[in-house]
């Protein structure tokens, strides 16, 4: 798994490069709404997300950043996009992956944001998903919080990486991992 320092370095680099990247729709929902729409609503779905990225011509995210934002080890499939809107200039990325964990096939969906209110994001995550805290790990200047949530379709493991002392203008990385849904 990527170190928190590497994630922070990649996010910092991405923030500097935001003016160079892509086009996202101007009427996007707020960051939590985007995470809910792209990752939580129906759970991670690698194929659906890749198809949406192609349809919308999302620019690819640098490989090292895509890898650093992946919450699963040794992914068998991995894709990432820079969704930074030119109008507001704040960094936003989306990464999806597939991996095997023991006997289970899992999919993950991660979003990274810069310049958002981390405390408000966490409150909405807990309130709107009824996520239950399952642990946390402190790092240098950051905290990683682990949650479990269930939808009608499957259980989800959620990881929220945020600053130890949020100030309303924060970098947030949030991931959801669940068993892969195989449709017949």
mmCIF file with all atom_site columns, C-alpha atoms in Angstrom:
data_model
loop_
_atom_site.group_PDB
_atom_site.id
_atom_site.type_symbol
_atom_site.label_atom_id
_atom_site.label_alt_id
_atom_site.label_comp_id
_atom_site.label_asym_id
_atom_site.label_entity_id
_atom_site.label_seq_id
_atom_site.pdbx_PDB_ins_code
_atom_site.Cartn_x
_atom_site.Cartn_y
_atom_site.Cartn_z
_atom_site.occupancy
_atom_site.B_iso_or_equiv
_atom_site.pdbx_formal_charge
_atom_site.auth_seq_id
_atom_site.auth_comp_id
_atom_site.auth_asym_id
_atom_site.auth_atom_id
_atom_site.pdbx_PDB_model_num
ATOM 1   C CA . UNK A 1 1   ? 0.000   0.000   0.000   1.00 0.00 ? 1   UNK A CA 1
ATOM 2   C CA . UNK A 1 2   ? 1.249   3.476   -0.793  1.00 0.00 ? 2   UNK A CA 1
ATOM 3   C CA . UNK A 1 3   ? 2.622   5.530   2.042   1.00 0.00 ? 3   UNK A CA 1
ATOM 4   C CA . UNK A 1 4   ? 0.737   8.586   3.267   1.00 0.00 ? 4   UNK A CA 1
ATOM 5   C CA . UNK A 1 5   ? 3.744   10.739  2.440   1.00 0.00 ? 5   UNK A CA 1
ATOM 6   C CA . UNK A 1 6   ? 3.665   9.558   -1.169  1.00 0.00 ? 6   UNK A CA 1
ATOM 7   C CA . UNK A 1 7   ? -0.059  10.294  -1.367  1.00 0.00 ? 7   UNK A CA 1
ATOM 8   C CA . UNK A 1 8   ? 0.495   13.754  0.099   1.00 0.00 ? 8   UNK A CA 1
ATOM 9   C CA . UNK A 1 9   ? 3.376   14.423  -2.316  1.00 0.00 ? 9   UNK A CA 1
ATOM 10  C CA . UNK A 1 10  ? 1.276   13.297  -5.274  1.00 0.00 ? 10  UNK A CA 1
ATOM 11  C CA . UNK A 1 11  ? -1.662  15.441  -4.194  1.00 0.00 ? 11  UNK A CA 1
ATOM 12  C CA . UNK A 1 12  ? 0.609   18.451  -3.741  1.00 0.00 ? 12  UNK A CA 1
ATOM 13  C CA . UNK A 1 13  ? 2.048   17.941  -7.219  1.00 0.00 ? 13  UNK A CA 1
ATOM 14  C CA . UNK A 1 14  ? -1.417  17.548  -8.673  1.00 0.00 ? 14  UNK A CA 1
ATOM 15  C CA . UNK A 1 15  ? -2.594  20.775  -7.091  1.00 0.00 ? 15  UNK A CA 1
ATOM 16  C CA . UNK A 1 16  ? 0.214   22.590  -8.894  1.00 0.00 ? 16  UNK A CA 1
ATOM 17  C CA . UNK A 1 17  ? -0.797  20.996  -12.176 1.00 0.00 ? 17  UNK A CA 1
ATOM 18  C CA . UNK A 1 18  ? -4.534  21.647  -11.962 1.00 0.00 ? 18  UNK A CA 1
ATOM 19  C CA . UNK A 1 19  ? -4.449  24.378  -14.562 1.00 0.00 ? 19  UNK A CA 1
ATOM 20  C CA . UNK A 1 20  ? -3.162  21.884  -17.131 1.00 0.00 ? 20  UNK A CA 1
ATOM 21  C CA . UNK A 1 21  ? -5.867  19.302  -16.787 1.00 0.00 ? 21  UNK A CA 1
ATOM 22  C CA . UNK A 1 22  ? -9.161  18.343  -18.137 1.00 0.00 ? 22  UNK A CA 1
ATOM 23  C CA . UNK A 1 23  ? -12.721 19.281  -18.477 1.00 0.00 ? 23  UNK A CA 1
ATOM 24  C CA . UNK A 1 24  ? -15.387 18.225  -16.051 1.00 0.00 ? 24  UNK A CA 1
ATOM 25  C CA . UNK A 1 25  ? -18.957 19.388  -16.151 1.00 0.00 ? 25  UNK A CA 1
ATOM 26  C CA . UNK A 1 26  ? -19.500 22.782  -14.554 1.00 0.00 ? 26  UNK A CA 1
ATOM 27  C CA . UNK A 1 27  ? -22.641 21.657  -12.764 1.00 0.00 ? 27  UNK A CA 1
ATOM 28  C CA . UNK A 1 28  ? -20.966 18.885  -10.754 1.00 0.00 ? 28  UNK A CA 1
ATOM 29  C CA . UNK A 1 29  ? -22.358 18.127  -7.303  1.00 0.00 ? 29  UNK A CA 1
ATOM 30  C CA . UNK A 1 30  ? -20.290 18.977  -4.226  1.00 0.00 ? 30  UNK A CA 1
ATOM 31  C CA . UNK A 1 31  ? -17.355 16.631  -3.402  1.00 0.00 ? 31  UNK A CA 1
ATOM 32  C CA . UNK A 1 32  ? -19.377 14.278  -1.186  1.00 0.00 ? 32  UNK A CA 1
ATOM 33  C CA . UNK A 1 33  ? -22.153 14.222  -3.782  1.00 0.00 ? 33  UNK A CA 1
ATOM 34  C CA . UNK A 1 34  ? -19.615 13.279  -6.449  1.00 0.00 ? 34  UNK A CA 1
ATOM 35  C CA . UNK A 1 35  ? -18.191 10.492  -4.286  1.00 0.00 ? 35  UNK A CA 1
ATOM 36  C CA . UNK A 1 36  ? -21.711 9.264   -3.580  1.00 0.00 ? 36  UNK A CA 1
ATOM 37  C CA . UNK A 1 37  ? -22.639 9.344   -7.257  1.00 0.00 ? 37  UNK A CA 1
ATOM 38  C CA . UNK A 1 38  ? -19.449 7.788   -8.631  1.00 0.00 ? 38  UNK A CA 1
ATOM 39  C CA . UNK A 1 39  ? -18.442 5.369   -5.872  1.00 0.00 ? 39  UNK A CA 1
ATOM 40  C CA . UNK A 1 40  ? -21.047 4.789   -3.157  1.00 0.00 ? 40  UNK A CA 1
ATOM 41  C CA . UNK A 1 41  ? -24.456 4.825   -4.832  1.00 0.00 ? 41  UNK A CA 1
ATOM 42  C CA . UNK A 1 42  ? -24.193 1.444   -6.526  1.00 0.00 ? 42  UNK A CA 1
ATOM 43  C CA . UNK A 1 43  ? -20.834 0.576   -5.048  1.00 0.00 ? 43  UNK A CA 1
ATOM 44  C CA . UNK A 1 44  ? -17.553 0.383   -6.931  1.00 0.00 ? 44  UNK A CA 1
ATOM 45  C CA . UNK A 1 45  ? -18.062 -0.736  -10.517 1.00 0.00 ? 45  UNK A CA 1
ATOM 46  C CA . UNK A 1 46  ? -14.877 -0.879  -12.565 1.00 0.00 ? 46  UNK A CA 1
ATOM 47  C CA . UNK A 1 47  ? -16.502 -1.472  -15.968 1.00 0.00 ? 47  UNK A CA 1
ATOM 48  C CA . UNK A 1 48  ? -19.209 1.166   -15.530 1.00 0.00 ? 48  UNK A CA 1
ATOM 49  C CA . UNK A 1 49  ? -16.652 3.779   -14.451 1.00 0.00 ? 49  UNK A CA 1
ATOM 50  C CA . UNK A 1 50  ? -14.225 3.006   -17.291 1.00 0.00 ? 50  UNK A CA 1
ATOM 51  C CA . UNK A 1 51  ? -17.092 3.256   -19.796 1.00 0.00 ? 51  UNK A CA 1
ATOM 52  C CA . UNK A 1 52  ? -18.190 6.607   -18.328 1.00 0.00 ? 52  UNK A CA 1
ATOM 53  C CA . UNK A 1 53  ? -14.617 7.910   -18.517 1.00 0.00 ? 53  UNK A CA 1
ATOM 54  C CA . UNK A 1 54  ? -14.378 6.985   -22.196 1.00 0.00 ? 54  UNK A CA 1
ATOM 55  C CA . UNK A 1 55  ? -17.770 8.515   -22.988 1.00 0.00 ? 55  UNK A CA 1
ATOM 56  C CA . UNK A 1 56  ? -16.849 11.758  -21.224 1.00 0.00 ? 56  UNK A CA 1
ATOM 57  C CA . UNK A 1 57  ? -13.235 11.870  -22.447 1.00 0.00 ? 57  UNK A CA 1
ATOM 58  C CA . UNK A 1 58  ? -11.815 12.256  -18.947 1.00 0.00 ? 58  UNK A CA 1
ATOM 59  C CA . UNK A 1 59  ? -8.046  12.816  -19.083 1.00 0.00 ? 59  UNK A CA 1
ATOM 60  C CA . UNK A 1 60  ? -5.921  10.032  -17.623 1.00 0.00 ? 60  UNK A CA 1
ATOM 61  C CA . UNK A 1 61  ? -4.275  10.522  -14.260 1.00 0.00 ? 61  UNK A CA 1
ATOM 62  C CA . UNK A 1 62  ? -0.514  9.966   -14.058 1.00 0.00 ? 62  UNK A CA 1
ATOM 63  C CA . UNK A 1 63  ? 0.303   6.304   -13.404 1.00 0.00 ? 63  UNK A CA 1
ATOM 64  C CA . UNK A 1 64  ? 2.261   6.944   -10.198 1.00 0.00 ? 64  UNK A CA 1
ATOM 65  C CA . UNK A 1 65  ? -0.595  8.970   -8.752  1.00 0.00 ? 65  UNK A CA 1
ATOM 66  C CA . UNK A 1 66  ? -3.164  6.376   -9.831  1.00 0.00 ? 66  UNK A CA 1
ATOM 67  C CA . UNK A 1 67  ? -1.137  3.680   -8.081  1.00 0.00 ? 67  UNK A CA 1
ATOM 68  C CA . UNK A 1 68  ? -0.641  5.757   -4.931  1.00 0.00 ? 68  UNK A CA 1
ATOM 69  C CA . UNK A 1 69  ? -4.385  6.370   -4.576  1.00 0.00 ? 69  UNK A CA 1
ATOM 70  C CA . UNK A 1 70  ? -5.354  2.702   -4.817  1.00 0.00 ? 70  UNK A CA 1
ATOM 71  C CA . UNK A 1 71  ? -6.479  1.197   -1.489  1.00 0.00 ? 71  UNK A CA 1
ATOM 72  C CA . UNK A 1 72  ? -5.939  -2.414  -2.598  1.00 0.00 ? 72  UNK A CA 1
ATOM 73  C CA . UNK A 1 73  ? -2.638  -4.203  -3.001  1.00 0.00 ? 73  UNK A CA 1
ATOM 74  C CA . UNK A 1 74  ? -1.618  -5.804  -6.281  1.00 0.00 ? 74  UNK A CA 1
ATOM 75  C CA . UNK A 1 75  ? -4.575  -4.697  -8.399  1.00 0.00 ? 75  UNK A CA 1
ATOM 76  C CA . UNK A 1 76  ? -5.248  -6.788  -11.498 1.00 0.00 ? 76  UNK A CA 1
ATOM 77  C CA . UNK A 1 77  ? -6.850  -3.781  -13.208 1.00 0.00 ? 77  UNK A CA 1
ATOM 78  C CA . UNK A 1 78  ? -6.324  -0.103  -12.450 1.00 0.00 ? 78  UNK A CA 1
ATOM 79  C CA . UNK A 1 79  ? -7.504  3.139   -14.089 1.00 0.00 ? 79  UNK A CA 1
ATOM 80  C CA . UNK A 1 80  ? -7.412  6.765   -12.956 1.00 0.00 ? 80  UNK A CA 1
ATOM 81  C CA . UNK A 1 81  ? -8.585  10.150  -14.236 1.00 0.00 ? 81  UNK A CA 1
ATOM 82  C CA . UNK A 1 82  ? -7.987  13.785  -13.442 1.00 0.00 ? 82  UNK A CA 1
ATOM 83  C CA . UNK A 1 83  ? -11.428 15.367  -13.085 1.00 0.00 ? 83  UNK A CA 1
ATOM 84  C CA . UNK A 1 84  ? -10.199 18.833  -12.203 1.00 0.00 ? 84  UNK A CA 1
ATOM 85  C CA . UNK A 1 85  ? -12.597 21.453  -13.500 1.00 0.00 ? 85  UNK A CA 1
ATOM 86  C CA . UNK A 1 86  ? -10.839 24.292  -15.266 1.00 0.00 ? 86  UNK A CA 1
ATOM 87  C CA . UNK A 1 87  ? -13.334 26.798  -13.850 1.00 0.00 ? 87  UNK A CA 1
ATOM 88  C CA . UNK A 1 88  ? -12.551 26.294  -10.168 1.00 0.00 ? 88  UNK A CA 1
ATOM 89  C CA . UNK A 1 89  ? -9.014  24.898  -10.415 1.00 0.00 ? 89  UNK A CA 1
ATOM 90  C CA . UNK A 1 90  ? -9.217  22.685  -7.320  1.00 0.00 ? 90  UNK A CA 1
ATOM 91  C CA . UNK A 1 91  ? -7.787  19.198  -7.752  1.00 0.00 ? 91  UNK A CA 1
ATOM 92  C CA . UNK A 1 92  ? -10.082 16.195  -8.116  1.00 0.00 ? 92  UNK A CA 1
ATOM 93  C CA . UNK A 1 93  ? -9.201  12.643  -9.164  1.00 0.00 ? 93  UNK A CA 1
ATOM 94  C CA . UNK A 1 94  ? -11.029 9.335   -9.572  1.00 0.00 ? 94  UNK A CA 1
ATOM 95  C CA . UNK A 1 95  ? -9.352  5.906   -9.434  1.00 0.00 ? 95  UNK A CA 1
ATOM 96  C CA . UNK A 1 96  ? -10.942 2.466   -9.821  1.00 0.00 ? 96  UNK A CA 1
ATOM 97  C CA . UNK A 1 97  ? -9.305  -0.917  -9.352  1.00 0.00 ? 97  UNK A CA 1
ATOM 98  C CA . UNK A 1 98  ? -9.953  -4.642  -9.250  1.00 0.00 ? 98  UNK A CA 1
ATOM 99  C CA . UNK A 1 99  ? -8.026  -7.020  -7.014  1.00 0.00 ? 99  UNK A CA 1
ATOM 100 C CA . UNK A 1 100 ? -8.208  -10.346 -5.237  1.00 0.00 ? 100 UNK A CA 1
ATOM 101 C CA . UNK A 1 101 ? -8.295  -10.476 -1.461  1.00 0.00 ? 101 UNK A CA 1
ATOM 102 C CA . UNK A 1 102 ? -8.050  -14.078 -0.374  1.00 0.00 ? 102 UNK A CA 1
ATOM 103 C CA . UNK A 1 103 ? -10.773 -15.937 -2.256  1.00 0.00 ? 103 UNK A CA 1
ATOM 104 C CA . UNK A 1 104 ? -12.795 -12.791 -2.955  1.00 0.00 ? 104 UNK A CA 1
ATOM 105 C CA . UNK A 1 105 ? -12.662 -10.527 -5.965  1.00 0.00 ? 105 UNK A CA 1
ATOM 106 C CA . UNK A 1 106 ? -13.041 -6.904  -4.946  1.00 0.00 ? 106 UNK A CA 1
ATOM 107 C CA . UNK A 1 107 ? -13.423 -3.575  -6.667  1.00 0.00 ? 107 UNK A CA 1
ATOM 108 C CA . UNK A 1 108 ? -12.451 -0.193  -5.301  1.00 0.00 ? 108 UNK A CA 1
ATOM 109 C CA . UNK A 1 109 ? -13.349 3.367   -6.123  1.00 0.00 ? 109 UNK A CA 1
ATOM 110 C CA . UNK A 1 110 ? -11.268 6.256   -4.791  1.00 0.00 ? 110 UNK A CA 1
ATOM 111 C CA . UNK A 1 111 ? -11.684 9.992   -5.083  1.00 0.00 ? 111 UNK A CA 1
ATOM 112 C CA . UNK A 1 112 ? -9.130  12.613  -4.092  1.00 0.00 ? 112 UNK A CA 1
ATOM 113 C CA . UNK A 1 113 ? -10.032 16.244  -3.536  1.00 0.00 ? 113 UNK A CA 1
ATOM 114 C CA . UNK A 1 114 ? -8.096  19.384  -2.673  1.00 0.00 ? 114 UNK A CA 1
ATOM 115 C CA . UNK A 1 115 ? -9.386  22.581  -1.138  1.00 0.00 ? 115 UNK A CA 1
ATOM 116 C CA . UNK A 1 116 ? -12.496 21.082  0.495   1.00 0.00 ? 116 UNK A CA 1
ATOM 117 C CA . UNK A 1 117 ? -13.861 21.037  4.049   1.00 0.00 ? 117 UNK A CA 1
ATOM 118 C CA . UNK A 1 118 ? -12.663 17.678  5.429   1.00 0.00 ? 118 UNK A CA 1
ATOM 119 C CA . UNK A 1 119 ? -14.747 17.873  8.616   1.00 0.00 ? 119 UNK A CA 1
ATOM 120 C CA . UNK A 1 120 ? -17.948 18.536  6.649   1.00 0.00 ? 120 UNK A CA 1
ATOM 121 C CA . UNK A 1 121 ? -17.106 15.698  4.247   1.00 0.00 ? 121 UNK A CA 1
ATOM 122 C CA . UNK A 1 122 ? -16.637 13.277  7.157   1.00 0.00 ? 122 UNK A CA 1
ATOM 123 C CA . UNK A 1 123 ? -19.918 14.358  8.800   1.00 0.00 ? 123 UNK A CA 1
ATOM 124 C CA . UNK A 1 124 ? -21.845 13.740  5.584   1.00 0.00 ? 124 UNK A CA 1
ATOM 125 C CA . UNK A 1 125 ? -20.135 10.400  5.060   1.00 0.00 ? 125 UNK A CA 1
ATOM 126 C CA . UNK A 1 126 ? -21.197 9.190   8.508   1.00 0.00 ? 126 UNK A CA 1
ATOM 127 C CA . UNK A 1 127 ? -24.671 10.762  8.428   1.00 0.00 ? 127 UNK A CA 1
ATOM 128 C CA . UNK A 1 128 ? -25.699 9.796   4.903   1.00 0.00 ? 128 UNK A CA 1
ATOM 129 C CA . UNK A 1 129 ? -24.244 6.288   4.770   1.00 0.00 ? 129 UNK A CA 1
ATOM 130 C CA . UNK A 1 130 ? -24.763 5.424   8.440   1.00 0.00 ? 130 UNK A CA 1
ATOM 131 C CA . UNK A 1 131 ? -21.163 4.237   8.325   1.00 0.00 ? 131 UNK A CA 1
ATOM 132 C CA . UNK A 1 132 ? -19.817 2.712   11.520  1.00 0.00 ? 132 UNK A CA 1
ATOM 133 C CA . UNK A 1 133 ? -16.260 3.516   12.588  1.00 0.00 ? 133 UNK A CA 1
ATOM 134 C CA . UNK A 1 134 ? -14.026 0.437   12.546  1.00 0.00 ? 134 UNK A CA 1
ATOM 135 C CA . UNK A 1 135 ? -10.628 1.954   13.373  1.00 0.00 ? 135 UNK A CA 1
ATOM 136 C CA . UNK A 1 136 ? -8.136  4.664   12.603  1.00 0.00 ? 136 UNK A CA 1
ATOM 137 C CA . UNK A 1 137 ? -4.432  5.153   12.072  1.00 0.00 ? 137 UNK A CA 1
ATOM 138 C CA . UNK A 1 138 ? -2.486  8.368   12.660  1.00 0.00 ? 138 UNK A CA 1
ATOM 139 C CA . UNK A 1 139 ? 0.333   9.439   10.403  1.00 0.00 ? 139 UNK A CA 1
ATOM 140 C CA . UNK A 1 140 ? 2.469   12.519  10.090  1.00 0.00 ? 140 UNK A CA 1
ATOM 141 C CA . UNK A 1 141 ? -0.066  15.340  9.830   1.00 0.00 ? 141 UNK A CA 1
ATOM 142 C CA . UNK A 1 142 ? -2.833  13.020  8.569   1.00 0.00 ? 142 UNK A CA 1
ATOM 143 C CA . UNK A 1 143 ? -5.292  10.509  9.927   1.00 0.00 ? 143 UNK A CA 1
ATOM 144 C CA . UNK A 1 144 ? -6.777  7.523   8.153   1.00 0.00 ? 144 UNK A CA 1
ATOM 145 C CA . UNK A 1 145 ? -10.238 6.529   9.383   1.00 0.00 ? 145 UNK A CA 1
ATOM 146 C CA . UNK A 1 146 ? -11.882 3.220   8.568   1.00 0.00 ? 146 UNK A CA 1
ATOM 147 C CA . UNK A 1 147 ? -15.639 2.674   8.321   1.00 0.00 ? 147 UNK A CA 1
ATOM 148 C CA . UNK A 1 148 ? -18.042 -0.097  7.425   1.00 0.00 ? 148 UNK A CA 1
ATOM 149 C CA . UNK A 1 149 ? -21.309 0.565   5.630   1.00 0.00 ? 149 UNK A CA 1
ATOM 150 C CA . UNK A 1 150 ? -23.967 -1.650  4.128   1.00 0.00 ? 150 UNK A CA 1
ATOM 151 C CA . UNK A 1 151 ? -26.274 -1.048  1.238   1.00 0.00 ? 151 UNK A CA 1
ATOM 152 C CA . UNK A 1 152 ? -29.138 -3.255  0.158   1.00 0.00 ? 152 UNK A CA 1
ATOM 153 C CA . UNK A 1 153 ? -26.755 -4.915  -2.287  1.00 0.00 ? 153 UNK A CA 1
ATOM 154 C CA . UNK A 1 154 ? -23.459 -5.380  -0.403  1.00 0.00 ? 154 UNK A CA 1
ATOM 155 C CA . UNK A 1 155 ? -21.165 -4.472  2.465   1.00 0.00 ? 155 UNK A CA 1
ATOM 156 C CA . UNK A 1 156 ? -18.617 -1.742  1.866   1.00 0.00 ? 156 UNK A CA 1
ATOM 157 C CA . UNK A 1 157 ? -15.328 -0.864  3.555   1.00 0.00 ? 157 UNK A CA 1
ATOM 158 C CA . UNK A 1 158 ? -14.649 2.877   3.442   1.00 0.00 ? 158 UNK A CA 1
ATOM 159 C CA . UNK A 1 159 ? -11.322 4.590   4.122   1.00 0.00 ? 159 UNK A CA 1
ATOM 160 C CA . UNK A 1 160 ? -11.143 8.332   4.695   1.00 0.00 ? 160 UNK A CA 1
ATOM 161 C CA . UNK A 1 161 ? -7.708  9.994   4.689   1.00 0.00 ? 161 UNK A CA 1
ATOM 162 C CA . UNK A 1 162 ? -7.734  13.574  5.958   1.00 0.00 ? 162 UNK A CA 1
ATOM 163 C CA . UNK A 1 163 ? -5.576  16.093  7.816   1.00 0.00 ? 163 UNK A CA 1
ATOM 164 C CA . UNK A 1 164 ? -5.223  15.750  11.596  1.00 0.00 ? 164 UNK A CA 1
ATOM 165 C CA . UNK A 1 165 ? -6.311  19.374  11.933  1.00 0.00 ? 165 UNK A CA 1
ATOM 166 C CA . UNK A 1 166 ? -8.778  20.248  9.151   1.00 0.00 ? 166 UNK A CA 1
ATOM 167 C CA . UNK A 1 167 ? -9.064  23.947  8.333   1.00 0.00 ? 167 UNK A CA 1
ATOM 168 C CA . UNK A 1 168 ? -11.814 23.953  5.708   1.00 0.00 ? 168 UNK A CA 1
ATOM 169 C CA . UNK A 1 169 ? -9.335  24.052  2.818   1.00 0.00 ? 169 UNK A CA 1
ATOM 170 C CA . UNK A 1 170 ? -8.128  20.467  2.989   1.00 0.00 ? 170 UNK A CA 1
ATOM 171 C CA . UNK A 1 171 ? -6.892  17.532  0.935   1.00 0.00 ? 171 UNK A CA 1
ATOM 172 C CA . UNK A 1 172 ? -9.145  14.474  1.302   1.00 0.00 ? 172 UNK A CA 1
ATOM 173 C CA . UNK A 1 173 ? -8.779  10.968  -0.133  1.00 0.00 ? 173 UNK A CA 1
ATOM 174 C CA . UNK A 1 174 ? -11.761 8.643   0.254   1.00 0.00 ? 174 UNK A CA 1
ATOM 175 C CA . UNK A 1 175 ? -12.092 5.042   -0.956  1.00 0.00 ? 175 UNK A CA 1
ATOM 176 C CA . UNK A 1 176 ? -14.719 2.358   -0.914  1.00 0.00 ? 176 UNK A CA 1
ATOM 177 C CA . UNK A 1 177 ? -13.962 -1.345  -1.414  1.00 0.00 ? 177 UNK A CA 1
ATOM 178 C CA . UNK A 1 178 ? -16.516 -4.114  -1.811  1.00 0.00 ? 178 UNK A CA 1
ATOM 179 C CA . UNK A 1 179 ? -16.898 -7.505  -3.400  1.00 0.00 ? 179 UNK A CA 1
ATOM 180 C CA . UNK A 1 180 ? -17.131 -7.413  -7.166  1.00 0.00 ? 180 UNK A CA 1
ATOM 181 C CA . UNK A 1 181 ? -20.679 -7.747  -8.476  1.00 0.00 ? 181 UNK A CA 1
ATOM 182 C CA . UNK A 1 182 ? -20.828 -10.191 -11.349 1.00 0.00 ? 182 UNK A CA 1
ATOM 183 C CA . UNK A 1 183 ? -23.858 -9.794  -13.575 1.00 0.00 ? 183 UNK A CA 1
ATOM 184 C CA . UNK A 1 184 ? -25.132 -12.629 -15.731 1.00 0.00 ? 184 UNK A CA 1
#
